[in-house]
Amino acid sequence: MIACPKCGSGKSSVISTKPDGKGKWRRRTCSDCGFKFSTVERIKTSRIHPTEATK
Ligand SMILES: [Zn+2]
């Protein structure tokens, strides 16, 4: 589960996905507060890094 960086809610929906060099980049929006953020999922480590949304 991925928590919203802003409110910590675990409810988010993926609005777009694209391949990243080493994994997958996902654009998400929080279902509770509407905050948009992206995650990069690295296949190598299976770690998920939430990042702030780029404007
Ligand atoms: Zn939120």
Coordinates of C-alpha atoms and ligand atoms in Angstrom, one line a residue:
M1 CA 0.0 0.0 0.0
I2 CA 1.2 3.5 -0.8
A3 CA 0.4 6.3 1.6
C4 CA -0.3 9.8 0.5
P5 CA 2.7 12.0 1.3
K6 CA 0.3 14.7 2.4
C7 CA -2.4 13.1 4.5
G8 CA -1.1 9.6 4.9
S9 CA -4.2 8.0 3.5
G10 CA -3.7 4.6 1.9
K11 CA -6.4 5.2 -0.7
S12 CA -5.1 6.4 -4.0
S13 CA -5.8 5.8 -7.6
V14 CA -3.4 5.5 -10.5
I15 CA -4.2 8.1 -13.2
S16 CA -1.3 7.2 -15.5
T17 CA 1.6 4.8 -15.8
K18 CA 4.7 4.8 -17.9
P19 CA 7.8 2.7 -18.1
D20 CA 10.8 4.2 -16.3
G21 CA 14.3 3.0 -17.2
K22 CA 14.5 0.7 -14.2
G23 CA 10.9 0.2 -13.2
K24 CA 7.5 1.8 -13.5
W25 CA 6.5 5.4 -13.0
R26 CA 3.0 5.9 -11.7
R27 CA 1.0 9.1 -11.3
R28 CA -1.4 8.8 -8.5
T29 CA -4.1 11.0 -6.9
C30 CA -5.1 10.6 -3.3
S31 CA -8.8 9.6 -2.9
D32 CA -9.1 11.5 0.4
C33 CA -7.4 14.8 -0.1
G34 CA -6.9 14.9 -3.9
F35 CA -3.2 15.4 -3.6
K36 CA -1.3 14.3 -6.7
F37 CA 2.0 12.5 -6.4
S38 CA 4.0 10.0 -8.3
T39 CA 5.7 6.8 -7.4
V40 CA 8.6 5.0 -9.1
E41 CA 8.7 1.3 -8.6
R42 CA 12.1 -0.2 -9.1
I43 CA 12.1 -3.7 -10.3
K44 CA 15.6 -4.4 -9.0
T45 CA 14.8 -3.6 -5.3
S46 CA 11.0 -3.7 -5.4
R47 CA 11.1 -0.6 -3.4
I48 CA 8.5 2.1 -3.9
H49 CA 9.5 5.7 -3.6
P50 CA 6.8 8.3 -3.3
T51 CA 7.8 11.7 -4.6
E52 CA 6.3 15.1 -4.6
A53 CA 4.3 16.0 -7.6
T54 CA 6.0 18.0 -10.3
K55 CA 4.3 21.1 -11.3
Ligands
ZN1 ZN -4.0 12.6 0.8

